[in-house]
Amino acid sequence: MPAERQPLIAGNWKMHQTLSEARALARNIRGELAPAARAEVALAPPYTALTAVYDEISSSPVRLAAQDAHWQKQGAFTGAISPVMLRDAGCRYVIVGHSERRQHFGETDATVNLKLKAVLDVGLCPILCVGETIEQRQAQVTLEVVTIQLRQGLAEITGLSGENLVIAYEPVWAIGTGLTATPDQAQEVHGVIRRLLAVMQIPAQDIRLLYGGSVTPENSAALLAQPDIDGALVGGASLKADSFLKIIAAAG
Ligand code: 13P
């Protein structure tokens, strides 16, 4: 990975952590983060804990992230949270298009596109998630699937840069399963994503491409050593300070 792309290690807490648990986890991570850590660190707690986590990390380099956002700034959308509210709560990043949103909540490339535009519009940085299912991998259409997700998700969006876009490749079959993509499998897709971004006239060399899917302290160093893997989006292993800190350390 070129030195100019600072690694990003983001913890996606999903639907875990009460307020007191979230506060304690954020405090432990912030408190034990090595001052010389090369990676930028972001935490994505559930909405209810955003403010509590922000209070713990706001005076540190750790960044706050949200797990989703609506595409409108405000309105009659019961249960939804807007990018304006997330910015107000102290977020820097917003995960968009996570496969669990696509699978359980009807997220499509079209809604992902609307959400990306809305998140960018308020000055936040989306972490756009893409990835294939096991059936798609077995049918050898992984690269086509990821290409469509990126082309449709990023359609009609201009002005993208390393400052306002992060992409996470998360093979669906690797999420929460313990089945990590091998470093070679992940690098192959990351390389294709970077080439596609260049074709799309996006400054590909500046964009951080994260890998996600059963990242652990044991497998993180080999994944992060790949030339086009610029960080990790970590689920289960981000719920314990010690395992998350080991993954941060593996980024250098
Ligand atoms: P796991 O690390 O638990 O497999 O989850 C990955 C993920 O979905 C991060 O967004």
PDB file of C-alpha atoms and ligand atoms in Angstrom:
ATOM      1  CA  MET A   1       0.000   0.000   0.000  1.00  0.00           C
ATOM      2  CA  PRO A   2       1.488   3.402  -0.906  1.00  0.00           C
ATOM      3  CA  ALA A   3       2.523   5.379   2.188  1.00  0.00           C
ATOM      4  CA  GLU A   4       0.128   8.188   1.372  1.00  0.00           C
ATOM      5  CA  ARG A   5      -2.961   6.031   1.932  1.00  0.00           C
ATOM      6  CA  GLN A   6      -3.330   5.925   5.713  1.00  0.00           C
ATOM      7  CA  PRO A   7      -4.837   2.583   6.732  1.00  0.00           C
ATOM      8  CA  LEU A   8      -8.328   2.715   8.203  1.00  0.00           C
ATOM      9  CA  ILE A   9      -9.470   0.147  10.740  1.00  0.00           C
ATOM     10  CA  ALA A  10     -13.195   0.499  11.393  1.00  0.00           C
ATOM     11  CA  GLY A  11     -15.204  -1.450  13.946  1.00  0.00           C
ATOM     12  CA  ASN A  12     -18.796  -2.194  12.952  1.00  0.00           C
ATOM     13  CA  TRP A  13     -20.537  -3.031  16.198  1.00  0.00           C
ATOM     14  CA  LYS A  14     -23.778  -3.948  14.384  1.00  0.00           C
ATOM     15  CA  MET A  15     -26.705  -4.485  16.802  1.00  0.00           C
ATOM     16  CA  HIS A  16     -24.501  -4.947  19.852  1.00  0.00           C
ATOM     17  CA  GLN A  17     -23.619  -2.933  22.942  1.00  0.00           C
ATOM     18  CA  THR A  18     -25.835  -1.269  25.501  1.00  0.00           C
ATOM     19  CA  LEU A  19     -24.893   2.251  26.538  1.00  0.00           C
ATOM     20  CA  SER A  20     -22.692   1.188  29.415  1.00  0.00           C
ATOM     21  CA  GLU A  21     -21.008  -1.513  27.309  1.00  0.00           C
ATOM     22  CA  ALA A  22     -20.446   0.923  24.468  1.00  0.00           C
ATOM     23  CA  ARG A  23     -18.920   3.532  26.732  1.00  0.00           C
ATOM     24  CA  ALA A  24     -16.570   1.006  28.310  1.00  0.00           C
ATOM     25  CA  LEU A  25     -15.490  -0.459  24.961  1.00  0.00           C
ATOM     26  CA  ALA A  26     -14.831   2.965  23.433  1.00  0.00           C
ATOM     27  CA  ARG A  27     -12.916   4.065  26.530  1.00  0.00           C
ATOM     28  CA  ASN A  28     -10.756   0.942  26.486  1.00  0.00           C
ATOM     29  CA  ILE A  29      -9.947   1.274  22.799  1.00  0.00           C
ATOM     30  CA  ARG A  30      -9.128   4.967  23.097  1.00  0.00           C
ATOM     31  CA  GLY A  31      -7.128   4.453  26.263  1.00  0.00           C
ATOM     32  CA  GLU A  32      -5.005   1.619  24.915  1.00  0.00           C
ATOM     33  CA  LEU A  33      -4.487   2.875  21.386  1.00  0.00           C
ATOM     34  CA  ALA A  34      -0.754   3.101  20.744  1.00  0.00           C
ATOM     35  CA  PRO A  35       0.176   6.751  20.153  1.00  0.00           C
ATOM     36  CA  ALA A  36       2.330   5.660  17.223  1.00  0.00           C
ATOM     37  CA  ALA A  37      -0.396   3.594  15.562  1.00  0.00           C
ATOM     38  CA  ARG A  38      -0.272   4.204  11.832  1.00  0.00           C
ATOM     39  CA  ALA A  39      -3.929   3.453  11.192  1.00  0.00           C
ATOM     40  CA  GLU A  40      -6.852   5.770  11.508  1.00  0.00           C
ATOM     41  CA  VAL A  41      -9.460   4.147  13.766  1.00  0.00           C
ATOM     42  CA  ALA A  42     -13.247   4.490  13.517  1.00  0.00           C
ATOM     43  CA  LEU A  43     -16.007   3.033  15.668  1.00  0.00           C
ATOM     44  CA  ALA A  44     -19.550   2.429  14.375  1.00  0.00           C
ATOM     45  CA  PRO A  45     -21.798   1.821  17.382  1.00  0.00           C
ATOM     46  CA  PRO A  46     -25.579   1.452  17.139  1.00  0.00           C
ATOM     47  CA  TYR A  47     -27.448   4.768  16.882  1.00  0.00           C
ATOM     48  CA  THR A  48     -28.399   4.794  20.560  1.00  0.00           C
ATOM     49  CA  ALA A  49     -24.743   4.815  21.580  1.00  0.00           C
ATOM     50  CA  LEU A  50     -23.404   7.369  19.076  1.00  0.00           C
ATOM     51  CA  THR A  51     -23.411  10.259  21.535  1.00  0.00           C
ATOM     52  CA  ALA A  52     -22.024   8.208  24.404  1.00  0.00           C
ATOM     53  CA  VAL A  53     -19.174   6.918  22.230  1.00  0.00           C
ATOM     54  CA  TYR A  54     -18.553  10.392  20.836  1.00  0.00           C
ATOM     55  CA  ASP A  55     -18.124  11.703  24.385  1.00  0.00           C
ATOM     56  CA  GLU A  56     -15.468   9.047  24.992  1.00  0.00           C
ATOM     57  CA  ILE A  57     -13.461   9.617  21.810  1.00  0.00           C
ATOM     58  CA  SER A  58     -14.009  13.242  20.809  1.00  0.00           C
ATOM     59  CA  SER A  59     -10.739  14.454  22.310  1.00  0.00           C
ATOM     60  CA  SER A  60      -8.800  11.609  20.654  1.00  0.00           C
ATOM     61  CA  PRO A  61      -7.947  10.703  17.052  1.00  0.00           C
ATOM     62  CA  VAL A  62     -10.597   7.942  17.055  1.00  0.00           C
ATOM     63  CA  ARG A  63     -13.439   8.758  14.668  1.00  0.00           C
ATOM     64  CA  LEU A  64     -17.141   8.110  14.973  1.00  0.00           C
ATOM     65  CA  ALA A  65     -19.046   6.230  12.265  1.00  0.00           C
ATOM     66  CA  ALA A  66     -22.706   5.338  11.739  1.00  0.00           C
ATOM     67  CA  GLN A  67     -23.949   2.027  10.351  1.00  0.00           C
ATOM     68  CA  ASP A  68     -26.498   3.447   7.909  1.00  0.00           C
ATOM     69  CA  ALA A  69     -28.335   6.657   7.011  1.00  0.00           C
ATOM     70  CA  HIS A  70     -31.509   7.680   5.269  1.00  0.00           C
ATOM     71  CA  TRP A  71     -31.231   9.634   2.013  1.00  0.00           C
ATOM     72  CA  GLN A  72     -33.427  12.543   3.074  1.00  0.00           C
ATOM     73  CA  LYS A  73     -32.272  15.326   5.377  1.00  0.00           C
ATOM     74  CA  GLN A  74     -35.538  15.225   7.361  1.00  0.00           C
ATOM     75  CA  GLY A  75     -39.173  14.238   7.013  1.00  0.00           C
ATOM     76  CA  ALA A  76     -41.862  11.669   7.719  1.00  0.00           C
ATOM     77  CA  PHE A  77     -39.669   8.558   7.723  1.00  0.00           C
ATOM     78  CA  THR A  78     -40.463   6.837  11.010  1.00  0.00           C
ATOM     79  CA  GLY A  79     -37.498   5.001  12.397  1.00  0.00           C
ATOM     80  CA  ALA A  80     -34.947   6.551  10.061  1.00  0.00           C
ATOM     81  CA  ILE A  81     -31.904   8.702  10.854  1.00  0.00           C
ATOM     82  CA  SER A  82     -30.658  11.352   8.440  1.00  0.00           C
ATOM     83  CA  PRO A  83     -27.091  12.255   7.495  1.00  0.00           C
ATOM     84  CA  VAL A  84     -27.654  15.707   9.011  1.00  0.00           C
ATOM     85  CA  MET A  85     -28.414  14.063  12.354  1.00  0.00           C
ATOM     86  CA  LEU A  86     -25.330  11.874  12.067  1.00  0.00           C
ATOM     87  CA  ARG A  87     -23.102  14.857  11.368  1.00  0.00           C
ATOM     88  CA  ASP A  88     -24.721  16.593  14.335  1.00  0.00           C
ATOM     89  CA  ALA A  89     -23.913  13.563  16.524  1.00  0.00           C
ATOM     90  CA  GLY A  90     -20.228  13.834  15.636  1.00  0.00           C
ATOM     91  CA  CYS A  91     -19.900  11.232  12.901  1.00  0.00           C
ATOM     92  CA  ARG A  92     -17.159  11.412  10.298  1.00  0.00           C
ATOM     93  CA  TYR A  93     -18.030   8.176   8.458  1.00  0.00           C
ATOM     94  CA  VAL A  94     -21.254   6.400   7.472  1.00  0.00           C
ATOM     95  CA  ILE A  95     -21.365   2.757   6.380  1.00  0.00           C
ATOM     96  CA  VAL A  96     -23.620   2.508   3.318  1.00  0.00           C
ATOM     97  CA  GLY A  97     -24.893  -0.617   1.579  1.00  0.00           C
ATOM     98  CA  HIS A  98     -23.716  -3.185   4.100  1.00  0.00           C
ATOM     99  CA  SER A  99     -24.770  -6.657   2.926  1.00  0.00           C
ATOM    100  CA  GLU A 100     -26.930  -7.076   6.032  1.00  0.00           C
ATOM    101  CA  ARG A 101     -28.870  -3.962   4.977  1.00  0.00           C
ATOM    102  CA  ARG A 102     -29.145  -5.362   1.453  1.00  0.00           C
ATOM    103  CA  GLN A 103     -30.228  -8.791   2.724  1.00  0.00           C
ATOM    104  CA  HIS A 104     -32.617  -7.911   5.569  1.00  0.00           C
ATOM    105  CA  PHE A 105     -33.788  -4.366   4.846  1.00  0.00           C
ATOM    106  CA  GLY A 106     -34.340  -4.256   1.088  1.00  0.00           C
ATOM    107  CA  GLU A 107     -31.326  -2.076   0.310  1.00  0.00           C
ATOM    108  CA  THR A 108     -30.676  -1.927  -3.439  1.00  0.00           C
ATOM    109  CA  ASP A 109     -27.981  -0.327  -5.549  1.00  0.00           C
ATOM    110  CA  ALA A 110     -30.515   2.446  -6.233  1.00  0.00           C
ATOM    111  CA  THR A 111     -31.065   3.243  -2.541  1.00  0.00           C
ATOM    112  CA  VAL A 112     -27.343   2.909  -1.914  1.00  0.00           C
ATOM    113  CA  ASN A 113     -26.801   5.543  -4.601  1.00  0.00           C
ATOM    114  CA  LEU A 114     -29.332   7.911  -2.983  1.00  0.00           C
ATOM    115  CA  LYS A 115     -27.728   7.400   0.427  1.00  0.00           C
ATOM    116  CA  LEU A 116     -24.216   8.003  -0.888  1.00  0.00           C
ATOM    117  CA  LYS A 117     -25.331  11.282  -2.441  1.00  0.00           C
ATOM    118  CA  ALA A 118     -27.040  12.346   0.802  1.00  0.00           C
ATOM    119  CA  VAL A 119     -24.058  11.444   2.980  1.00  0.00           C
ATOM    120  CA  LEU A 120     -21.635  13.261   0.677  1.00  0.00           C
ATOM    121  CA  ASP A 121     -23.957  16.243   0.510  1.00  0.00           C
ATOM    122  CA  VAL A 122     -23.575  16.925   4.238  1.00  0.00           C
ATOM    123  CA  GLY A 123     -19.798  16.499   4.132  1.00  0.00           C
ATOM    124  CA  LEU A 124     -19.538  13.036   5.653  1.00  0.00           C
ATOM    125  CA  CYS A 125     -17.479  10.187   4.225  1.00  0.00           C
ATOM    126  CA  PRO A 126     -19.378   7.059   3.176  1.00  0.00           C
ATOM    127  CA  ILE A 127     -17.865   3.608   3.553  1.00  0.00           C
ATOM    128  CA  LEU A 128     -19.520   1.891   0.588  1.00  0.00           C
ATOM    129  CA  CYS A 129     -19.810  -1.883   1.050  1.00  0.00           C
ATOM    130  CA  VAL A 130     -19.805  -4.321  -1.844  1.00  0.00           C
ATOM    131  CA  GLY A 131     -19.401  -8.073  -2.068  1.00  0.00           C
ATOM    132  CA  GLU A 132     -20.701 -11.303  -3.549  1.00  0.00           C
ATOM    133  CA  THR A 133     -22.707 -14.149  -2.057  1.00  0.00           C
ATOM    134  CA  ILE A 134     -21.377 -17.704  -1.959  1.00  0.00           C
ATOM    135  CA  GLU A 135     -23.631 -18.646  -4.895  1.00  0.00           C
ATOM    136  CA  GLN A 136     -22.219 -15.791  -6.943  1.00  0.00           C
ATOM    137  CA  ARG A 137     -18.634 -16.776  -6.089  1.00  0.00           C
ATOM    138  CA  GLN A 138     -19.317 -20.390  -7.037  1.00  0.00           C
ATOM    139  CA  ALA A 139     -20.867 -19.208 -10.306  1.00  0.00           C
ATOM    140  CA  GLN A 140     -17.653 -17.214 -10.887  1.00  0.00           C
ATOM    141  CA  VAL A 141     -19.477 -13.894 -11.234  1.00  0.00           C
ATOM    142  CA  THR A 142     -17.795 -12.142  -8.285  1.00  0.00           C
ATOM    143  CA  LEU A 143     -16.076  -9.500 -10.380  1.00  0.00           C
ATOM    144  CA  GLU A 144     -19.242  -8.740 -12.354  1.00  0.00           C
ATOM    145  CA  VAL A 145     -21.313  -8.448  -9.160  1.00  0.00           C
ATOM    146  CA  VAL A 146     -18.874  -6.072  -7.503  1.00  0.00           C
ATOM    147  CA  THR A 147     -18.549  -4.043 -10.705  1.00  0.00           C
ATOM    148  CA  ILE A 148     -22.322  -3.576 -10.942  1.00  0.00           C
ATOM    149  CA  GLN A 149     -22.582  -2.635  -7.257  1.00  0.00           C
ATOM    150  CA  LEU A 150     -19.885   0.000  -7.703  1.00  0.00           C
ATOM    151  CA  ARG A 151     -21.096   1.394 -11.025  1.00  0.00           C
ATOM    152  CA  GLN A 152     -24.710   1.668  -9.861  1.00  0.00           C
ATOM    153  CA  GLY A 153     -23.882   2.758  -6.320  1.00  0.00           C
ATOM    154  CA  LEU A 154     -21.593   5.527  -7.523  1.00  0.00           C
ATOM    155  CA  ALA A 155     -23.688   6.542 -10.552  1.00  0.00           C
ATOM    156  CA  GLU A 156     -23.883  10.290 -11.239  1.00  0.00           C
ATOM    157  CA  ILE A 157     -21.646  11.157  -8.296  1.00  0.00           C
ATOM    158  CA  THR A 158     -18.822  13.584  -9.032  1.00  0.00           C
ATOM    159  CA  GLY A 159     -16.043  15.105  -6.959  1.00  0.00           C
ATOM    160  CA  LEU A 160     -15.014  11.862  -5.265  1.00  0.00           C
ATOM    161  CA  SER A 161     -11.590  11.746  -3.615  1.00  0.00           C
ATOM    162  CA  GLY A 162      -9.581   9.941  -0.981  1.00  0.00           C
ATOM    163  CA  GLU A 163     -11.061  12.356   1.547  1.00  0.00           C
ATOM    164  CA  ASN A 164     -14.709  11.599   0.907  1.00  0.00           C
ATOM    165  CA  LEU A 165     -14.935   7.961  -0.209  1.00  0.00           C
ATOM    166  CA  VAL A 166     -13.918   4.649   1.342  1.00  0.00           C
ATOM    167  CA  ILE A 167     -14.912   1.314  -0.183  1.00  0.00           C
ATOM    168  CA  ALA A 168     -15.175  -1.947   1.747  1.00  0.00           C
ATOM    169  CA  TYR A 169     -15.066  -5.277  -0.043  1.00  0.00           C
ATOM    170  CA  GLU A 170     -16.954  -7.703   2.163  1.00  0.00           C
ATOM    171  CA  PRO A 171     -17.684 -11.111   0.626  1.00  0.00           C
ATOM    172  CA  VAL A 172     -21.049 -12.060   2.099  1.00  0.00           C
ATOM    173  CA  TRP A 173     -19.903 -15.641   2.686  1.00  0.00           C
ATOM    174  CA  ALA A 174     -17.058 -14.396   4.883  1.00  0.00           C
ATOM    175  CA  ILE A 175     -19.155 -12.245   7.214  1.00  0.00           C
ATOM    176  CA  GLY A 176     -19.590 -13.714  10.648  1.00  0.00           C
ATOM    177  CA  THR A 177     -18.759 -17.183   9.372  1.00  0.00           C
ATOM    178  CA  GLY A 178     -15.092 -17.538  10.268  1.00  0.00           C
ATOM    179  CA  LEU A 179     -14.457 -18.126   6.547  1.00  0.00           C
ATOM    180  CA  THR A 180     -12.076 -15.325   5.622  1.00  0.00           C
ATOM    181  CA  ALA A 181     -11.161 -14.674   2.017  1.00  0.00           C
ATOM    182  CA  THR A 182      -7.540 -15.637   1.526  1.00  0.00           C
ATOM    183  CA  PRO A 183      -5.187 -12.699   1.050  1.00  0.00           C
ATOM    184  CA  ASP A 184      -4.949 -13.645  -2.652  1.00  0.00           C
ATOM    185  CA  GLN A 185      -8.725 -13.823  -3.089  1.00  0.00           C
ATOM    186  CA  ALA A 186      -9.188 -10.451  -1.386  1.00  0.00           C
ATOM    187  CA  GLN A 187      -6.319  -8.810  -3.289  1.00  0.00           C
ATOM    188  CA  GLU A 188      -7.722  -9.997  -6.611  1.00  0.00           C
ATOM    189  CA  VAL A 189     -11.028  -8.221  -5.984  1.00  0.00           C
ATOM    190  CA  HIS A 190      -9.369  -5.139  -4.468  1.00  0.00           C
ATOM    191  CA  GLY A 191      -7.148  -4.848  -7.535  1.00  0.00           C
ATOM    192  CA  VAL A 192     -10.166  -5.038  -9.815  1.00  0.00           C
ATOM    193  CA  ILE A 193     -11.996  -2.410  -7.723  1.00  0.00           C
ATOM    194  CA  ARG A 194      -9.055  -0.018  -7.957  1.00  0.00           C
ATOM    195  CA  ARG A 195      -8.787  -0.471 -11.724  1.00  0.00           C
ATOM    196  CA  LEU A 196     -12.528   0.050 -12.101  1.00  0.00           C
ATOM    197  CA  LEU A 197     -12.392   3.277 -10.078  1.00  0.00           C
ATOM    198  CA  ALA A 198      -9.684   4.556 -12.419  1.00  0.00           C
ATOM    199  CA  VAL A 199     -11.843   3.695 -15.423  1.00  0.00           C
ATOM    200  CA  MET A 200     -14.669   5.626 -13.729  1.00  0.00           C
ATOM    201  CA  GLN A 201     -12.378   8.694 -13.540  1.00  0.00           C
ATOM    202  CA  ILE A 202     -12.218   8.467  -9.725  1.00  0.00           C
ATOM    203  CA  PRO A 203      -8.747   9.057  -8.177  1.00  0.00           C
ATOM    204  CA  ALA A 204      -8.232   5.365  -7.555  1.00  0.00           C
ATOM    205  CA  GLN A 205      -4.781   5.613  -6.008  1.00  0.00           C
ATOM    206  CA  ASP A 206      -6.135   7.856  -3.238  1.00  0.00           C
ATOM    207  CA  ILE A 207      -9.204   5.803  -2.292  1.00  0.00           C
ATOM    208  CA  ARG A 208      -8.897   3.462   0.662  1.00  0.00           C
ATOM    209  CA  LEU A 209     -10.192  -0.040   0.012  1.00  0.00           C
ATOM    210  CA  LEU A 210     -11.017  -1.995   3.167  1.00  0.00           C
ATOM    211  CA  TYR A 211     -11.475  -5.743   3.471  1.00  0.00           C
ATOM    212  CA  GLY A 212     -14.230  -7.093   5.723  1.00  0.00           C
ATOM    213  CA  GLY A 213     -15.347 -10.599   6.633  1.00  0.00           C
ATOM    214  CA  SER A 214     -14.096 -12.566   9.657  1.00  0.00           C
ATOM    215  CA  VAL A 215     -11.038 -10.360  10.150  1.00  0.00           C
ATOM    216  CA  THR A 216      -9.194 -11.443  13.297  1.00  0.00           C
ATOM    217  CA  PRO A 217      -5.895 -10.665  15.016  1.00  0.00           C
ATOM    218  CA  GLU A 218      -4.583 -13.882  13.453  1.00  0.00           C
ATOM    219  CA  ASN A 219      -5.384 -13.167   9.808  1.00  0.00           C
ATOM    220  CA  SER A 220      -5.217  -9.358   9.700  1.00  0.00           C
ATOM    221  CA  ALA A 221      -1.489  -8.902   9.045  1.00  0.00           C
ATOM    222  CA  ALA A 222      -1.501 -11.084   5.920  1.00  0.00           C
ATOM    223  CA  LEU A 223      -4.598  -9.336   4.554  1.00  0.00           C
ATOM    224  CA  LEU A 224      -3.272  -5.843   5.313  1.00  0.00           C
ATOM    225  CA  ALA A 225       0.051  -6.685   3.645  1.00  0.00           C
ATOM    226  CA  GLN A 226      -1.664  -6.913   0.247  1.00  0.00           C
ATOM    227  CA  PRO A 227      -0.903  -3.962  -2.015  1.00  0.00           C
ATOM    228  CA  ASP A 228      -4.521  -2.916  -2.530  1.00  0.00           C
ATOM    229  CA  ILE A 229      -5.880  -3.615   0.961  1.00  0.00           C
ATOM    230  CA  ASP A 230      -5.829  -0.352   2.900  1.00  0.00           C
ATOM    231  CA  GLY A 231      -7.594  -1.388   6.066  1.00  0.00           C
ATOM    232  CA  ALA A 232     -10.341  -3.488   7.545  1.00  0.00           C
ATOM    233  CA  LEU A 233     -14.014  -3.283   8.407  1.00  0.00           C
ATOM    234  CA  VAL A 234     -14.238  -5.498  11.453  1.00  0.00           C
ATOM    235  CA  GLY A 235     -17.398  -6.987  12.954  1.00  0.00           C
ATOM    236  CA  GLY A 236     -17.112  -9.587  15.706  1.00  0.00           C
ATOM    237  CA  ALA A 237     -13.462  -8.930  16.533  1.00  0.00           C
ATOM    238  CA  SER A 238     -14.206  -5.228  17.089  1.00  0.00           C
ATOM    239  CA  LEU A 239     -16.425  -6.010  20.090  1.00  0.00           C
ATOM    240  CA  LYS A 240     -13.439  -6.800  22.294  1.00  0.00           C
ATOM    241  CA  ALA A 241     -10.856  -4.096  22.860  1.00  0.00           C
ATOM    242  CA  ASP A 242      -7.903  -6.473  22.892  1.00  0.00           C
ATOM    243  CA  SER A 243      -8.677  -8.174  19.565  1.00  0.00           C
ATOM    244  CA  PHE A 244      -9.554  -4.875  17.875  1.00  0.00           C
ATOM    245  CA  LEU A 245      -6.334  -3.261  19.147  1.00  0.00           C
ATOM    246  CA  LYS A 246      -4.306  -6.184  17.769  1.00  0.00           C
ATOM    247  CA  ILE A 247      -5.862  -5.652  14.336  1.00  0.00           C
ATOM    248  CA  ILE A 248      -5.042  -1.922  14.556  1.00  0.00           C
ATOM    249  CA  ALA A 249      -1.462  -2.860  15.458  1.00  0.00           C
ATOM    250  CA  ALA A 250      -1.275  -5.200  12.461  1.00  0.00           C
ATOM    251  CA  ALA A 251      -1.767  -2.167  10.226  1.00  0.00           C
ATOM    252  CA  GLY A 252       1.635  -0.860  11.400  1.00  0.00           C
TER     253      GLY A 252
HETATM  254  P1  13P B   1     -17.337 -10.082  10.895  1.00  0.00           P
HETATM  255  O1  13P B   1     -15.985  -9.452  11.134  1.00  0.00           O
HETATM  256  O2  13P B   1     -18.064 -10.397  12.174  1.00  0.00           O
HETATM  257  O3  13P B   1     -17.280 -11.212   9.936  1.00  0.00           O
HETATM  258  O4  13P B   1     -18.245  -8.933  10.207  1.00  0.00           O
HETATM  259  C1  13P B   1     -17.737  -8.265   9.124  1.00  0.00           C
HETATM  260  C2  13P B   1     -18.629  -7.144   8.787  1.00  0.00           C
HETATM  261  O5  13P B   1     -19.746  -7.343   8.336  1.00  0.00           O
HETATM  262  C3  13P B   1     -18.152  -5.777   9.045  1.00  0.00           C
HETATM  263  O6  13P B   1     -19.001  -4.836   8.484  1.00  0.00           O
END
